[in-house]
Amino acid sequence: MRFIFKFPDIGEGISEGKILEWYVKKGQRVQSGEHLVKMETDKVVADIPSPKSGTIAVCFGNVGDIVYVEDPLVEIEIENVSPQEAQKIAEEKPAPPKQESLEEKGFGVVGTLEVAGEGAYLPASYEGRMQEENDKKHAKKVLATPVARAMAKELGVDINHVKGSGPQNRVTKKDIEEHFSRKEKPAPIEKSEVIIEAKELIEAVEISQVRKSIARRMTISKQTAPHMSIFEEVEISQLVSIREEHKEIFAKKGIKLTYLPFIIKAVVQALIRHKALNSSFDIEKGQILYKHYYNIGIAVDAPDGLVVPVIRNADTLSIFAMAQAIGEITEKARSRKLTLDDMKDSTFTITNYGSIAGLYAVPIINYPEVAILGVGRIHQKPIVKKGQMCVGNILPLSMSVDHRAVDGGETSRFLQEIIDGLTNPVSLLLS
Amino acid sequence: MDYDLLIVGAGPAGYVAGIRAGQLGLKAAIIEKGHLGGMCLNWGCIPTKSLLESARLYKKIKKAEDFGIDGIFPKTIFFNWQKAIFRTRRIVDRLSKGISMLLEKNGVTLIQGTGEIASPTCVIVERRMISAPNIFLATGSKPKNLDLPVPKEMMLEIEDLFQLEILPESIVIVGNGSTAVELCQFFAMIGKQVNLVSEEETILPALDPYLSDFAEKKLRSMGVGIFLKTKITGYDKEGVLCDEQKIACQKILNSQEREAILPFSTIPIDKKDGFVKVNGHLQTNYSSIFAIGDINGIQTLAHVASAQALHAVNYIKGIDSPLDYCCCPLNMYSEPEMAQAGLTEPQLKKAKVEYKITEFPLSANAKAMIEGSTEGILRLLSERKYGEVLGVQIIAPHATDMISEAVAIMQMEGTIYDVAKVMHAHPTTSEIFLEAGWAAIDKALHL
């Protein structure tokens, strides 16, 4: 049995990818889970595993080609075929051009949708996101009803440029009528003048995939989780001197010692005692999921926009190991070398905007987590200590929580633990 | 929340919604006070068609001699109501068990009792509060109450019919529409005296006048008295009185047009003409409450109810599956069967479409001759410019099955050229499509 494996939705709002390297070729046997191809997306470089065991019959696309989600990647002959048959597959003529294959297999590949996720429910409506690409890929006849074809011919409409609204994006007579009436209508004069003016003053740029992903996730978080925020100042003179003492030693080993490892340490210790802050809230299932692992997401200002790589099992890491891990992932983020694995499964997020500027912020929770800690700019200011005015090193902290999952009291106690840890870093290191 | 979806009513809307919800991984429960399958399975589509089949066979057996079977004498055979009912119940039971099994298989909980809507997300069943983010009202419809100046014991509701031990020798069916016509034919085929009384002007208002006229003539030829624009005003020992006119009957069967069965609700649910008002996605004035099936009055047909159920469940899961009623088939399990899909001639006229009607009679079809039923016709209504098929009407044995071909063609915006191009096996009754296609383009082959 032939099986067409389509480029799956790998999450993060990714809709297309570039083929970087093929790990398999025609006629090669693959096991389920074995890597097929290395794809580069706007956000990550990911190895795509095979969903089935079998023999590769066709690899669609060459290195450097752009492949859209739902486009076929490989055709696999499923196990239980005779060696002769497998051989025959390997000896077949090269695969026809990609467009043709898509048209031809439109109906036959419904079964492949088991790996295509949500859209699998109604293949007739969801399959073949070809339509938007009609303009580029009309080497073969576009799907249309007989009346639509006759109508297009008569009205002189190029049916390949019409967006279909029927099942499988079939072009219907309504689509032709609408397309024709749009074409017929001259653009209003005032409007075109505005556009000319606007062109000089405004630059229209396509929204990048990363930006779209950020927009989507931020909107979901803000719309789903009722945010509650709290702010506090921590006097960290002890921490400042400890860091001063040790940063040279770290530097000699090639590690930059910042305040972040200490902050993560303090956060993790507080999380261990306040499990509600290390959870996610699933209202549909009516469950709160407490995580017994501590993966801390670090919001990084990467060239293309915000990414959140994860420091895994932060509770098991020393300050040194933590500093090393932070150095590695921030470097990967800035050079766009993060993989999806580097960004998965965080349980709590820290955003360190203070390293650029800003004392306080109202950070947006990295949903479905329930809390985020914002770290402001460390600065000196006069404080009162034992009745005396002196110079203090102040670290401003801002925190947002999902009030559905966590209440104010718990949040304040959690924050106080972080403050205690940072005020008295020795206790942090000894614990 | 106790469930993801609560469905009130287990008819063709409710139980299909339950199955689909289960398939999509939703935790669903159906609240039903009576039997699984609703009106359709228990007192409607299924049992009436089963009885009609018995009557049809009874009628056909009388013609056994024509088919080369001797020894059957029409005067010695008789219709055994009890056995026909027994067979019907067996079919109903089997289908009912099938639904039960399907619900179980898909993890749908069945709650016995009457559901009362307490809030947009809560239903009370037998003093128990059950909550879900989505509620489907699928309680169906029933014939409007018939308030006639006659003794109660003369009156029958359709449910009562199946409980009768002996059938009345004479009956008046009150109402119009396909059920009324089917019931008239049933009683006529088994040799009872039947009269149809309706206050309306036509017997089948939803069908093309061609079909409605044919049905009226057919009923009259079967000995059914038809009294349109007529009201029952009284009764006497022998039957009912309609002003001056007297119609003999022992029983009166209510087959009036239908009205919604509305569940009790403590929150106000908007209505329109007695049915629950819904938007294009079948949502009521509460976005969490949907009304699917007969209760919304869009069409009182089981297949529409099921299609609406699928749409609504898909919708709550974020799957877009547009609902299109324009190609919805309308079936009549009459003798011969009648079916219609798409637009009727008056509708085409109203829409000012330039159309043509192509007809092919069943009398020229080999399979129909073989079956001994050549009464019927196929009518193809197509627009003149592109030849798109816009309406199809069939009178023929199996018309109710054959109409699906017309629906498929129309749904894909097919033309008369496509109809003519589809190869049909010979001999089949469905060859009338091919013939009508050719007739529409040029000339029929076998005429």
Short mmCIF file of C-alpha atoms in Angstrom, two decimals, chain A residues 1 30 128 144 146 187 231 263 265 295 322 392:
data_model
loop_
_atom_site.label_atom_id
_atom_site.label_comp_id
_atom_site.label_asym_id
_atom_site.label_seq_id
_atom_site.Cartn_x
_atom_site.Cartn_y
_atom_site.Cartn_z
CA MET A 1 0.00 0.00 0.00
CA VAL A 30 12.99 3.31 6.59
CA GLY A 128 -5.11 20.43 -0.09
CA ALA A 144 -13.71 23.12 -10.58
CA PRO A 146 -18.50 21.77 -14.83
CA ALA A 187 -11.34 50.72 -8.48
CA PHE A 231 5.93 44.29 41.74
CA ILE A 263 17.61 34.39 39.80
CA LYS A 265 18.12 29.26 41.29
CA ASN A 295 12.20 23.71 33.06
CA MET A 322 23.31 27.13 34.65
CA GLY A 392 21.48 50.06 47.86
#
